[in-house]
CSV table of C-alpha atoms in Angstrom, one decimal:
chain,number,residue,atom,x,y,z
L,119,MET,CA,0.0,0.0,0.0
L,120,ALA,CA,2.8,2.4,0.8
L,121,GLN,CA,4.4,1.9,-2.7
L,122,VAL,CA,1.1,2.8,-4.4
L,123,GLU,CA,0.7,5.9,-2.3
L,124,MET,CA,4.4,6.9,-3.0
L,125,LYS,CA,3.9,6.4,-6.7
L,126,TYR,CA,0.7,8.5,-6.6
L,127,ARG,CA,2.5,11.3,-4.7
L,128,HIS,CA,5.4,11.2,-7.1
L,129,GLN,CA,3.1,11.6,-10.1
L,130,ARG,CA,1.3,14.5,-8.5
L,131,LEU,CA,4.6,16.2,-7.7
L,132,LEU,CA,5.8,15.8,-11.3
L,133,GLU,CA,2.5,17.2,-12.6
L,134,GLU,CA,2.8,20.2,-10.2
L,135,ALA,CA,6.3,20.8,-11.3
L,136,ARG,CA,5.3,20.8,-15.0
L,137,ASN,CA,2.5,23.2,-14.2
L,138,MET,CA,4.8,25.5,-12.4
L,139,GLN,CA,7.3,25.4,-15.2
L,140,MET,CA,4.6,26.3,-17.7
L,141,ILE,CA,3.5,29.2,-15.6
L,142,HIS,CA,7.1,30.4,-15.2
L,143,GLN,CA,7.6,30.2,-19.0
L,144,ALA,CA,4.4,32.1,-19.7
L,145,LYS,CA,5.4,34.9,-17.3
L,146,GLN,CA,8.8,35.1,-19.0
L,147,GLU,CA,7.2,35.4,-22.4
L,148,ASN,CA,4.6,37.9,-21.0
L,149,LEU,CA,1.7,35.6,-21.9
L,150,ILE,CA,0.0,36.0,-18.6
L,151,LYS,CA,-2.1,39.2,-18.3
L,152,VAL,CA,-4.4,40.6,-15.7
L,153,SER,CA,-7.8,41.6,-17.3
L,154,ALA,CA,-10.5,43.6,-15.6
L,155,TYR,CA,-13.8,45.4,-16.2
L,156,VAL,CA,-13.7,48.9,-14.7
L,157,PHE,CA,-16.9,50.8,-14.0
L,158,VAL,CA,-16.4,54.5,-13.8
L,159,SER,CA,-19.0,56.8,-12.2
L,160,CYS,CA,-18.7,60.2,-13.6
L,161,CYS,CA,-20.6,63.3,-14.7
L,162,GLN,CA,-19.9,63.1,-18.5
L,163,PRO,CA,-19.4,59.5,-19.4
L,164,GLN,CA,-18.8,60.0,-23.1
L,165,ARG,CA,-16.1,62.6,-22.5
L,166,ILE,CA,-14.5,60.4,-19.8
L,167,ALA,CA,-14.6,57.3,-22.0
L,168,MET,CA,-12.9,59.2,-24.9
L,169,ALA,CA,-10.2,60.5,-22.6
L,170,LEU,CA,-9.6,57.1,-21.0
L,171,ARG,CA,-9.3,55.3,-24.3
L,172,ARG,CA,-6.0,56.9,-24.8
L,173,LEU,CA,-4.4,55.3,-21.7
L,174,PRO,CA,-2.0,52.4,-22.3
L,175,GLY,CA,-3.7,49.2,-21.1
L,176,VAL,CA,-7.2,50.3,-21.9
L,177,VAL,CA,-8.5,47.9,-24.5
L,178,LYS,CA,-12.0,49.4,-24.7
L,179,ALA,CA,-13.9,52.3,-23.2
L,180,ASP,CA,-17.6,53.0,-23.6
L,181,ALA,CA,-20.2,55.3,-22.1
L,182,LEU,CA,-23.2,53.4,-20.8
L,183,LEU,CA,-26.6,54.8,-21.9
L,184,GLY,CA,-29.0,55.7,-19.1
L,185,ALA,CA,-26.3,55.9,-16.5
L,186,SER,CA,-23.7,58.3,-15.4
L,187,GLU,CA,-21.1,55.6,-16.0
L,188,ALA,CA,-18.4,54.5,-18.4
L,189,VAL,CA,-17.1,51.0,-18.6
L,190,LEU,CA,-13.5,50.0,-19.4
L,191,VAL,CA,-11.9,46.8,-20.4
L,192,VAL,CA,-8.3,46.9,-19.3
L,193,GLU,CA,-5.4,44.5,-19.6
L,194,GLN,CA,-2.0,44.7,-17.8
L,195,LYS,CA,1.0,42.5,-17.2
L,196,SER,CA,0.8,42.5,-13.4
L,197,PHE,CA,-1.4,43.5,-10.5
L,198,GLU,CA,1.0,46.3,-9.7
L,199,SER,CA,0.6,47.8,-13.2
L,200,LEU,CA,-3.2,47.4,-13.0
L,201,GLN,CA,-3.2,49.3,-9.7
L,202,SER,CA,-1.2,52.0,-11.3
L,203,LEU,CA,-3.6,52.3,-14.2
L,204,LEU,CA,-6.6,52.4,-11.7
L,205,SER,CA,-4.9,55.2,-9.8
L,206,THR,CA,-4.6,57.1,-13.1
L,207,VAL,CA,-8.3,56.5,-13.9
L,208,GLN,CA,-9.4,57.6,-10.4
L,209,SER,CA,-7.4,60.8,-10.6
L,210,THR,CA,-8.9,61.8,-14.0
L,211,PRO,CA,-10.9,65.0,-13.6
L,212,GLY,CA,-14.6,64.3,-13.6
L,213,VAL,CA,-14.3,60.7,-12.2
L,214,LYS,CA,-16.2,60.3,-9.0
L,215,ARG,CA,-15.8,56.6,-8.2
L,216,VAL,CA,-14.2,53.5,-9.7
L,217,SER,CA,-15.4,49.9,-9.3
L,218,VAL,CA,-13.2,47.0,-10.5
L,219,LYS,CA,-14.2,43.4,-11.4
L,220,LEU,CA,-11.3,41.1,-12.3
L,221,ALA,CA,-11.9,38.8,-15.3
L,222,ALA,CA,-11.5,35.1,-14.7
């Protein structure tokens, strides 16, 4: 019984090592990105969306009809760079509040 358990553990460790190696390689090649939807409460959503479209990392920016909101789709290489982008969005004149939902 001990040999079967050891063999199972060995296989799991090998699989885990392969997964870690793939993640490391993807990070080295900048294949892993952090994506999020950013909801921006503001006074003039169309103007804000146009201004935020110009920011690096903003994939898409649209004003929402019937609401004082714009929505952004953003993509960054790390959580740190995402946080930096969100700070820039928050400090944009006319922006009242920012709500972020990370994409799975």
